[in-house]
Tab-separated table of C-alpha atoms in Angstrom:
chain	number	residue	atom	x	y	z
D	197	MET	CA	-13.021	-2.699	23.304
D	198	ARG	CA	-9.387	-1.995	24.061
D	199	LYS	CA	-6.927	-1.106	21.325
D	200	ILE	CA	-3.681	-3.061	21.613
D	201	LYS	CA	-0.496	-1.892	19.882
D	202	LEU	CA	2.046	-4.551	18.870
D	203	LEU	CA	5.738	-4.291	18.059
D	204	LEU	CA	6.652	-7.196	15.779
D	205	SER	CA	9.693	-8.842	14.301
D	206	TYR	CA	9.597	-11.596	11.729
D	207	ASP	CA	11.554	-13.650	9.258
D	208	GLY	CA	9.489	-13.204	6.120
D	209	THR	CA	11.103	-16.055	4.185
D	210	PRO	CA	8.121	-18.450	4.367
D	211	TYR	CA	5.451	-15.757	3.943
D	212	GLN	CA	3.757	-14.160	0.970
D	213	GLY	CA	4.006	-10.716	2.529
D	214	TRP	CA	2.030	-8.957	5.239
D	215	GLN	CA	-1.487	-8.834	3.811
D	216	LYS	CA	-3.843	-11.733	4.458
D	217	GLN	CA	-4.523	-13.726	1.281
D	218	PRO	CA	-6.718	-16.814	0.974
D	219	GLY	CA	-4.701	-20.028	0.925
D	220	LEU	CA	-1.345	-18.291	1.454
D	221	ALA	CA	0.855	-17.933	4.519
D	222	THR	CA	1.040	-14.252	5.519
D	223	ILE	CA	2.093	-12.330	8.611
D	224	GLN	CA	-1.337	-10.720	9.080
D	225	GLY	CA	-3.057	-14.066	8.575
D	226	SER	CA	-0.847	-15.780	11.151
D	227	LEU	CA	-1.469	-13.050	13.738
D	228	GLU	CA	-5.219	-13.055	13.129
D	229	THR	CA	-5.394	-16.849	13.394
D	230	VAL	CA	-3.663	-16.848	16.784
D	231	LEU	CA	-5.634	-13.864	18.133
D	232	THR	CA	-8.902	-15.437	16.977
D	233	GLN	CA	-7.876	-18.605	18.795
D	234	LEU	CA	-7.072	-16.667	21.991
D	235	TYR	CA	-10.248	-14.549	21.965
D	236	ASN	CA	-12.525	-17.220	20.485
D	237	GLU	CA	-13.917	-14.710	17.978
D	238	PRO	CA	-12.566	-13.034	14.820
D	239	VAL	CA	-9.864	-10.407	15.384
D	240	ARG	CA	-8.543	-8.132	12.616
D	241	VAL	CA	-4.943	-6.897	12.755
D	242	ILE	CA	-3.900	-3.629	11.079
D	243	GLY	CA	-0.232	-3.173	10.184
D	244	SER	CA	1.776	0.013	9.731
D	245	GLY	CA	2.429	-1.065	6.159
D	246	ARG	CA	2.417	-4.038	3.867
D	247	THR	CA	5.587	-5.946	3.177
D	248	ASP	CA	6.318	-8.010	0.097
D	249	ALA	CA	6.887	-11.747	0.014
D	250	GLY	CA	10.093	-12.744	1.781
D	251	THR	CA	10.566	-9.370	3.507
D	252	HIS	CA	11.769	-9.380	7.114
D	253	ALA	CA	10.945	-6.886	9.868
D	254	VAL	CA	12.690	-5.946	13.095
D	255	GLY	CA	10.195	-3.382	14.387
D	256	GLN	CA	6.892	-3.329	12.526
D	257	VAL	CA	3.975	-1.792	14.394
D	258	ALA	CA	0.444	-3.182	14.238
D	259	HIS	CA	-2.736	-2.920	16.272
D	260	PHE	CA	-5.971	-4.747	16.928
D	261	GLU	CA	-9.175	-4.136	18.847
D	262	ALA	CA	-9.350	-6.600	21.740
D	263	PRO	CA	-12.949	-7.855	21.772
D	264	LYS	CA	-12.820	-8.416	25.526
D	265	ILE	CA	-10.455	-8.244	28.447
D	266	LEU	CA	-8.847	-11.637	28.256
D	267	ARG	CA	-5.712	-11.432	30.303
D	268	SER	CA	-2.932	-9.121	31.434
D	269	GLU	CA	-0.669	-7.591	28.827
D	270	ASP	CA	2.201	-9.805	29.992
D	271	LYS	CA	0.110	-12.978	29.714
D	272	LEU	CA	-1.184	-11.902	26.303
D	273	LEU	CA	2.388	-11.310	25.110
D	274	ARG	CA	3.505	-14.729	26.334
D	275	GLY	CA	0.394	-16.403	24.910
D	276	LEU	CA	0.882	-14.860	21.476
D	277	ASN	CA	4.538	-15.830	21.321
D	278	ALA	CA	3.759	-19.367	22.492
D	279	LEU	CA	1.229	-19.870	19.687
D	280	LEU	CA	2.827	-17.935	16.824
D	281	PRO	CA	5.268	-19.690	14.496
D	282	GLU	CA	8.944	-19.303	15.423
D	283	THR	CA	9.334	-16.947	12.467
D	284	ILE	CA	7.059	-14.293	14.043
D	285	ALA	CA	7.639	-12.648	17.432
D	286	VAL	CA	5.678	-10.011	19.302
D	287	LYS	CA	8.499	-8.020	20.921
D	288	SER	CA	6.156	-5.951	23.065
D	289	LEU	CA	2.540	-4.865	23.327
D	290	TRP	CA	0.655	-2.210	25.221
D	291	LEU	CA	-2.663	-0.397	25.374
D	292	ALA	CA	-2.920	2.266	22.693
D	293	PRO	CA	-4.988	5.462	22.726
D	294	ASP	CA	-8.362	5.199	20.995
D	295	ASP	CA	-7.179	7.479	18.171
D	296	PHE	CA	-4.090	5.363	17.384
D	297	HIS	CA	-4.067	3.629	13.991
D	298	ALA	CA	-0.970	1.651	12.984
D	299	LEU	CA	-1.147	2.675	9.324
D	300	ALA	CA	-2.448	6.239	9.666
D	301	SER	CA	-0.193	7.032	12.636
D	302	ALA	CA	3.011	5.824	10.949
D	303	ARG	CA	5.471	8.691	10.553
D	304	ARG	CA	8.529	6.933	9.189
D	305	LYS	CA	9.784	3.644	7.846
D	306	THR	CA	13.356	2.481	7.582
D	307	TYR	CA	14.533	-0.041	5.031
D	308	ILE	CA	17.874	-1.835	5.003
D	309	TYR	CA	19.218	-3.552	1.913
D	310	ARG	CA	22.246	-5.811	2.240
D	311	ILE	CA	24.717	-7.120	-0.315
D	312	TRP	CA	26.817	-10.232	0.251
D	313	ASN	CA	29.819	-9.448	-1.962
D	314	HIS	CA	31.839	-12.647	-2.106
D	315	PRO	CA	32.591	-15.216	-4.804
D	316	VAL	CA	30.766	-17.892	-2.785
D	317	ARG	CA	27.191	-17.496	-1.575
D	318	SER	CA	26.494	-17.537	2.157
D	319	ALA	CA	24.150	-20.100	3.645
D	320	LEU	CA	23.462	-17.761	6.577
D	321	TRP	CA	22.767	-14.650	4.469
D	322	ASN	CA	20.858	-16.564	1.786
D	323	HIS	CA	17.484	-14.878	2.416
D	324	ARG	CA	18.867	-11.718	3.992
D	325	ALA	CA	21.235	-10.265	1.413
D	326	LEU	CA	21.668	-10.022	-2.329
D	327	HIS	CA	24.556	-12.222	-3.406
D	328	VAL	CA	26.877	-10.415	-5.834
D	329	PRO	CA	29.825	-12.701	-6.659
D	330	HIS	CA	31.853	-10.195	-8.714
D	331	PRO	CA	33.763	-7.142	-7.411
D	332	LEU	CA	31.676	-4.016	-6.866
D	333	ASN	CA	32.611	-0.491	-7.886
D	334	LEU	CA	32.260	1.044	-4.416
D	335	ALA	CA	33.098	4.577	-5.557
D	336	PHE	CA	30.241	4.444	-8.061
D	337	LEU	CA	27.837	2.902	-5.515
D	338	ASN	CA	28.709	5.585	-2.946
D	339	THR	CA	28.021	8.276	-5.542
D	340	LEU	CA	24.612	6.724	-6.200
D	341	ALA	CA	23.887	6.367	-2.477
D	342	ARG	CA	24.484	10.074	-1.883
D	343	GLN	CA	21.619	10.764	-4.288
D	344	VAL	CA	19.071	9.149	-1.949
D	345	VAL	CA	20.377	10.118	1.498
D	346	GLY	CA	18.129	12.498	3.412
D	347	ARG	CA	14.467	13.156	4.012
D	348	ARG	CA	12.074	12.450	1.175
D	349	ASP	CA	8.352	12.973	0.740
D	350	PHE	CA	6.786	9.719	-0.435
D	351	LYS	CA	3.166	10.769	0.079
D	352	SER	CA	2.423	10.066	-3.574
D	353	PHE	CA	3.112	6.374	-2.856
D	354	GLN	CA	0.743	6.086	0.118
D	355	THR	CA	-2.687	4.536	0.068
D	356	THR	CA	-5.289	7.263	-0.403
D	357	GLY	CA	-6.500	8.696	2.887
D	358	THR	CA	-3.953	7.061	5.197
D	359	LEU	CA	-2.278	10.312	6.286
């Protein structure tokens, strides 16, 4: 088997998060459905982390064990993107070392939170920013932001045994 590493982007609006759940649309479930279709046997996808319902990603890493050599990496990339919903894109893929594990190998994660600060909501930012219609106290928010800037150790929040 060959281990394939994926770099994904997705609009999480229609999904109930990353993790596959029976009867619900999820990112992992969508990827596994398409890969199972391509390989004609079950394929399990491991992500670098689980996202909540409605969360978007611009560079999430995942991997899967390719049950057989099916096609070139370029053809696999094009095949995946042709079959996946428009809300999920595989930006790139490549062979990964045998010891690579998307979750256990993750070293950092970056989160971006946006605020749409305007009296009228935005149709374009509807699912991508928190709408706050009243004026914000930017001095106070900047003071709060300085409290969280920097490197932090979040190991206590990780799943046991992942690092």
